Structure formats: C-alpha cells, structure tokens
Amino acid sequence: MEYRIWKNWRRKSADGVPLVMLFLWAAAHPPLGAYAIIQNFNVPVQVQPQVFIVLCMICWSQTAYYQRKWPVWKASLAGLGIAGILAALESVLIFGLRIPYKHGVSWPIDMLSIIATVMLAIGLLPPYWEIYKCKGRVVGLSMRFLTIDILGALFSLLALAVQKTWDMLGGISYIVALLLEFGIIGCHLVWLFRTRKTRQQAKNVGLSYDEYVQADNKEANQQRVSSETHDPSQDQEQQTQSDKEPQFYSVV
C-alpha cells in the first residue's frame, strides 16, 4: 500500500483505485485487529491491521483528492475521521469481547474473523469488475503493488504458522486475500498472452497498446460508416447510363 501512496503522489493521479475498495479494506481490519489482539497472536500480526488501516486511509484521501477532486482539507479530514471511527470501533471490540472470551465464550470473536474475511473478499471484488469491463486487463493496480500486498499476506500467514498453535480462522482470512490477489494477477497474465500479437504490432509502429487499438477501431468505424452511406443504386444507375451510351468502334 505504501508503494501505491508514493505512486499516487508522484503521478498526481489515483486512477484505477476505487474508493469503495479502499474503504472496505480499511473497514475489514478493525475486526481482524481485534481478533488478533484478543487471541494474542504474534506482535507483527497484531500490528499489521493497524498499520494497514492508516495506509488505506492515506490512499483513500489521495483518491478522493485526485479522482473525486475534493479539496485537500476535505479529503484529509474525511480520511482522519474515518480512521478515528475505525480505531474507536476496534477499541470497543477489544474491550467488549475480551471479558467474554476469558470466560470461555469464543463465538463472538470467531464472528469477528468471519466478518473480516468476508469484507476483505468483498473489497477485492471491484478490481474483478474493472477487469471484466476491460476484457481481462488489470488497470490501475500495478503488479508491483499486488506483489507487495501478496508478500505482506504471506508474511502474516507465516507469522501465524510459527505460533504454538495454528489459528484456522485467522489463517483463512489471509488465504482468501492471497487467492483473490493471485486471481487478479492470473487474469492479467491471460490478457497479456491473448494480446501479445496486438501489443507487438503496436510496438512495431511506435504506439502504445491503447493508441494502437484506438487507431484501429477508428479506421474500422470509418470503413463501416463509408459502407453504410454508400448507395448501391447509384452504381446501378451509372452502369445503366454507360450501357445506354452509344459505342463507337473504329474500322481499320
């Protein structure tokens, strides 16, 4: 996520990053963070949700500023406000559910993990919709960003694995995120394979893929319009007139 923040700042653009996705990612982590703290996971696993919320809200504010054209103060205050609400929610969950958990009531925190997993999965659905609209192409989410995020999930999964006991629900949340992100990368690899010839043709003429496809579509549309506006009856009339004209032959 930090790479995405830096990239947004450098390009002064946040195209391809849905606000809904960032919000859902951030909103999924208070339950996940509360679950990790109550279960007393390894420190990196407990800290990771808090850091991720902060990074998500910074990226969310950038997207609101660059994409939605919000004023800086409005985007910043909105990001801080949402982050504060999420932090308060996590605190309430921790202090509210820790006591029942100590008395052997575990189903409430199990629900936290399930809710977090579902929200993480829903948060990764908008990129799939964009992929569908772009015919398999991943736009806005760079492979570097996805790779860094996948590595973060892998390290969190490894941190769970080296604990004394393996937590199934906690592991499932990271596994779901990994599978969905691998799916995004897989879709893009398939798109790269399908468009390899077109991209090579674009490269040969010194154009980007989008420019080449746009020019090709424009030419096809012009040909279609030309064929639609062409009246075959005019050709027939011209042929009839030429048949009626007297033919002169030279006699040698």
Coordinates of C-alpha atoms in Angstrom, one line a residue:
M1 CA 0.0 0.0 0.0
E2 CA 2.9 2.4 0.7
Y3 CA 4.0 1.9 -2.9
R4 CA 0.6 2.9 -4.1
I5 CA 0.6 6.0 -1.9
W6 CA 4.0 7.0 -3.3
K7 CA 2.9 6.3 -6.9
N8 CA -0.3 8.4 -6.5
W9 CA 1.8 11.3 -5.1
R10 CA 4.3 11.0 -7.9
R11 CA 1.8 10.8 -10.7
K12 CA -0.7 13.2 -9.2
S13 CA -3.3 10.7 -10.1
A14 CA -5.2 7.8 -8.4
D15 CA -6.9 6.3 -11.5
G16 CA -8.0 2.7 -11.2
V17 CA -8.2 2.7 -7.4
P18 CA -11.9 2.5 -6.3
L19 CA -12.8 4.4 -3.1
V20 CA -15.1 1.6 -2.2
M21 CA -12.3 -1.0 -2.3
L22 CA -10.0 1.1 -0.1
F23 CA -12.8 1.7 2.4
L24 CA -13.8 -1.9 2.6
W25 CA -10.1 -2.9 3.0
A26 CA -9.8 -0.5 5.9
A27 CA -13.1 -1.4 7.5
A28 CA -12.2 -5.1 7.4
H29 CA -9.2 -4.6 9.6
P30 CA -10.7 -3.4 13.0
P31 CA -12.4 -6.8 13.4
L32 CA -9.2 -8.5 12.2
G33 CA -7.1 -6.4 14.5
A34 CA -9.4 -7.1 17.5
Y35 CA -9.3 -10.8 16.7
A36 CA -5.5 -10.9 16.6
I37 CA -5.1 -8.9 19.8
I38 CA -7.7 -10.9 21.8
Q39 CA -6.2 -14.2 20.5
N40 CA -2.7 -12.8 21.5
F41 CA -1.2 -13.5 18.1
N42 CA 2.5 -12.7 17.4
V43 CA 3.2 -8.9 17.6
P44 CA 3.6 -8.4 13.8
V45 CA 0.2 -9.9 13.2
Q46 CA -1.3 -7.6 15.9
V47 CA 0.4 -4.5 14.5
Q48 CA -0.3 -5.2 10.8
P49 CA -4.0 -4.4 10.8
Q50 CA -3.4 -1.0 12.5
V51 CA -0.7 0.0 10.0
F52 CA -2.8 -1.2 7.1
I53 CA -5.8 1.0 8.2
V54 CA -3.5 4.1 8.3
L55 CA -2.1 3.3 4.9
C56 CA -5.5 2.6 3.4
M57 CA -7.0 5.9 4.7
I58 CA -4.0 7.8 3.3
C59 CA -4.6 6.2 -0.1
W60 CA -8.3 6.8 0.3
S61 CA -7.7 10.5 0.9
Q62 CA -5.4 10.7 -2.1
T63 CA -8.1 9.0 -4.3
A64 CA -10.7 11.4 -3.0
Y65 CA -8.4 14.4 -3.8
Y66 CA -7.1 13.3 -7.2
Q67 CA -10.1 11.3 -8.5
R68 CA -13.1 13.0 -7.0
K69 CA -11.5 16.4 -7.0
W70 CA -12.2 17.0 -3.3
P71 CA -10.3 19.9 -1.6
V72 CA -7.2 18.9 0.3
W73 CA -8.8 19.8 3.7
K74 CA -12.0 17.9 3.0
A75 CA -10.1 14.7 1.8
S76 CA -7.7 14.9 4.8
L77 CA -10.4 15.5 7.4
A78 CA -12.6 12.7 5.9
G79 CA -9.7 10.3 6.0
L80 CA -8.8 11.2 9.6
G81 CA -12.4 11.0 10.6
I82 CA -12.9 7.5 9.2
A83 CA -9.6 6.3 10.6
G84 CA -10.7 7.6 14.0
I85 CA -14.0 5.9 13.8
L86 CA -12.3 2.6 12.8
A87 CA -9.8 2.9 15.7
A88 CA -12.7 3.5 18.1
L89 CA -14.6 0.6 16.7
E90 CA -11.6 -1.7 17.2
S91 CA -11.1 -0.5 20.8
V92 CA -14.7 -1.2 21.6
L93 CA -14.4 -4.7 20.1
I94 CA -11.3 -5.5 22.1
F95 CA -12.5 -4.3 25.4
G96 CA -16.1 -5.6 24.9
L97 CA -15.2 -9.1 23.8
R98 CA -12.1 -9.8 25.8
I99 CA -14.0 -10.5 29.0
P100 CA -16.5 -13.0 27.5
Y101 CA -13.6 -14.7 25.8
K102 CA -11.8 -15.1 29.1
H103 CA -14.9 -16.8 30.4
G104 CA -14.9 -19.3 27.6
V105 CA -17.3 -17.6 25.2
S106 CA -15.4 -17.7 21.9
W107 CA -18.1 -17.4 19.2
P108 CA -18.2 -13.5 19.2
I109 CA -14.5 -13.3 18.3
D110 CA -15.0 -16.1 15.8
M111 CA -17.6 -13.9 14.1
L112 CA -15.0 -11.1 14.0
S113 CA -12.7 -13.2 11.9
I114 CA -15.5 -14.3 9.6
I115 CA -16.7 -10.7 9.1
A116 CA -13.2 -9.6 8.4
T117 CA -12.7 -12.3 5.8
V118 CA -16.0 -11.5 4.1
M119 CA -15.2 -7.8 4.0
L120 CA -11.7 -8.4 2.6
A121 CA -13.2 -10.6 -0.1
I122 CA -15.9 -8.0 -1.0
G123 CA -13.2 -5.4 -1.1
L124 CA -11.3 -7.3 -3.7
L125 CA -14.4 -7.7 -5.9
P126 CA -14.3 -4.2 -7.5
P127 CA -11.0 -4.9 -9.3
Y128 CA -12.6 -8.0 -10.8
W129 CA -15.5 -5.8 -12.1
E130 CA -12.9 -3.5 -13.7
I131 CA -11.1 -6.5 -15.2
Y132 CA -14.4 -7.7 -16.7
K133 CA -15.1 -4.3 -18.2
C134 CA -11.5 -4.1 -19.6
K135 CA -11.8 -7.7 -21.1
G136 CA -9.3 -9.2 -18.7
R137 CA -6.9 -6.4 -18.4
V138 CA -5.9 -5.1 -15.0
V139 CA -6.0 -1.3 -15.0
G140 CA -4.9 0.9 -12.0
L141 CA -3.5 -1.9 -9.9
S142 CA 0.2 -2.4 -10.7
M143 CA 1.8 -5.8 -10.5
R144 CA 4.3 -4.3 -8.1
F145 CA 1.5 -3.2 -5.8
L146 CA -0.1 -6.6 -5.9
T147 CA 3.2 -8.3 -5.3
I148 CA 3.9 -6.3 -2.2
D149 CA 0.4 -6.9 -0.9
I150 CA 0.8 -10.6 -1.5
L151 CA 4.1 -10.7 0.3
G152 CA 2.5 -8.9 3.3
A153 CA -0.2 -11.5 3.4
L154 CA 2.3 -14.3 3.1
F155 CA 4.5 -13.0 5.9
S156 CA 1.4 -12.6 8.1
L157 CA 0.4 -16.2 7.3
L158 CA 4.0 -17.3 8.2
A159 CA 3.8 -15.4 11.5
L160 CA 0.6 -17.4 12.3
A161 CA 2.3 -20.6 11.2
V162 CA 5.2 -20.3 13.7
Q163 CA 2.9 -19.8 16.6
K164 CA 2.5 -22.6 19.1
T165 CA -1.0 -23.3 17.8
W166 CA -2.3 -22.7 14.3
D167 CA -5.4 -20.5 14.2
M168 CA -7.7 -21.7 11.4
L169 CA -10.0 -18.6 11.1
G170 CA -7.1 -16.2 11.2
G171 CA -5.3 -18.2 8.5
I172 CA -8.4 -18.3 6.3
S173 CA -8.6 -14.5 6.1
Y174 CA -5.1 -14.3 4.7
I175 CA -5.6 -17.2 2.4
V176 CA -8.7 -15.7 0.9
A177 CA -6.9 -12.5 0.3
L178 CA -4.0 -14.3 -1.3
L179 CA -6.2 -16.4 -3.6
L180 CA -8.2 -13.3 -4.8
E181 CA -5.0 -11.3 -5.5
F182 CA -3.4 -14.3 -7.3
G183 CA -6.6 -14.4 -9.3
I184 CA -6.1 -10.7 -10.4
I185 CA -2.5 -11.4 -11.4
G186 CA -3.7 -14.5 -13.3
C187 CA -6.3 -12.5 -15.2
H188 CA -3.7 -10.0 -16.3
L189 CA -1.3 -12.7 -17.4
V190 CA -4.0 -14.3 -19.5
W191 CA -4.7 -10.8 -21.0
L192 CA -1.0 -10.4 -21.8
F193 CA -1.0 -13.7 -23.6
R194 CA -4.1 -13.0 -25.6
T195 CA -3.0 -9.6 -26.7
R196 CA 0.7 -10.5 -27.4
K197 CA 0.4 -10.1 -31.2
T198 CA -1.5 -6.8 -31.0
R199 CA 1.0 -5.4 -28.5
Q200 CA 3.8 -6.4 -30.7
Q201 CA 2.2 -4.7 -33.7
A202 CA 1.7 -1.6 -31.6
K203 CA 5.4 -1.7 -30.6
N204 CA 6.5 -2.1 -34.2
V205 CA 4.7 1.2 -35.2
G206 CA 5.8 3.1 -32.1
L207 CA 2.4 3.2 -30.4
S208 CA 1.2 2.1 -27.1
Y209 CA -1.4 -0.7 -26.9
D210 CA -4.2 1.8 -26.2
E211 CA -3.2 4.1 -29.0
Y212 CA -2.9 1.3 -31.5
V213 CA -6.3 -0.2 -30.6
Q214 CA -7.9 3.2 -30.7
A215 CA -6.5 4.0 -34.1
D216 CA -7.5 0.5 -35.4
N217 CA -11.1 1.0 -34.1
K218 CA -11.3 4.4 -35.6
E219 CA -10.3 3.1 -39.0
A220 CA -12.8 0.2 -38.7
N221 CA -15.5 2.7 -37.8
Q222 CA -14.7 4.9 -40.8
Q223 CA -14.9 1.9 -43.1
R224 CA -18.2 0.9 -41.6
V225 CA -19.7 4.4 -41.9
S226 CA -18.4 4.6 -45.5
S227 CA -20.1 1.3 -46.4
E228 CA -23.3 2.3 -44.7
T229 CA -23.5 5.6 -46.5
H230 CA -22.6 4.2 -49.9
D231 CA -25.8 3.7 -52.1
P232 CA -25.5 0.7 -54.4
S233 CA -28.4 2.1 -56.5
Q234 CA -26.0 4.9 -57.7
D235 CA -23.6 2.3 -59.0
Q236 CA -26.5 0.6 -60.8
E237 CA -27.7 3.9 -62.4
Q238 CA -24.2 4.7 -63.5
Q239 CA -23.9 1.2 -65.1
T240 CA -27.2 1.7 -66.8
Q241 CA -26.2 5.0 -68.2
S242 CA -23.0 3.6 -69.5
D243 CA -24.9 0.8 -71.2
K244 CA -27.2 3.3 -72.9
E245 CA -24.3 5.4 -74.3
P246 CA -23.6 4.7 -78.0
Q247 CA -20.5 2.7 -78.6
F248 CA -18.1 3.8 -81.3
Y249 CA -15.8 1.3 -82.9
S250 CA -13.0 2.2 -85.3
V251 CA -12.9 0.3 -88.5
V252 CA -9.5 -0.2 -89.9

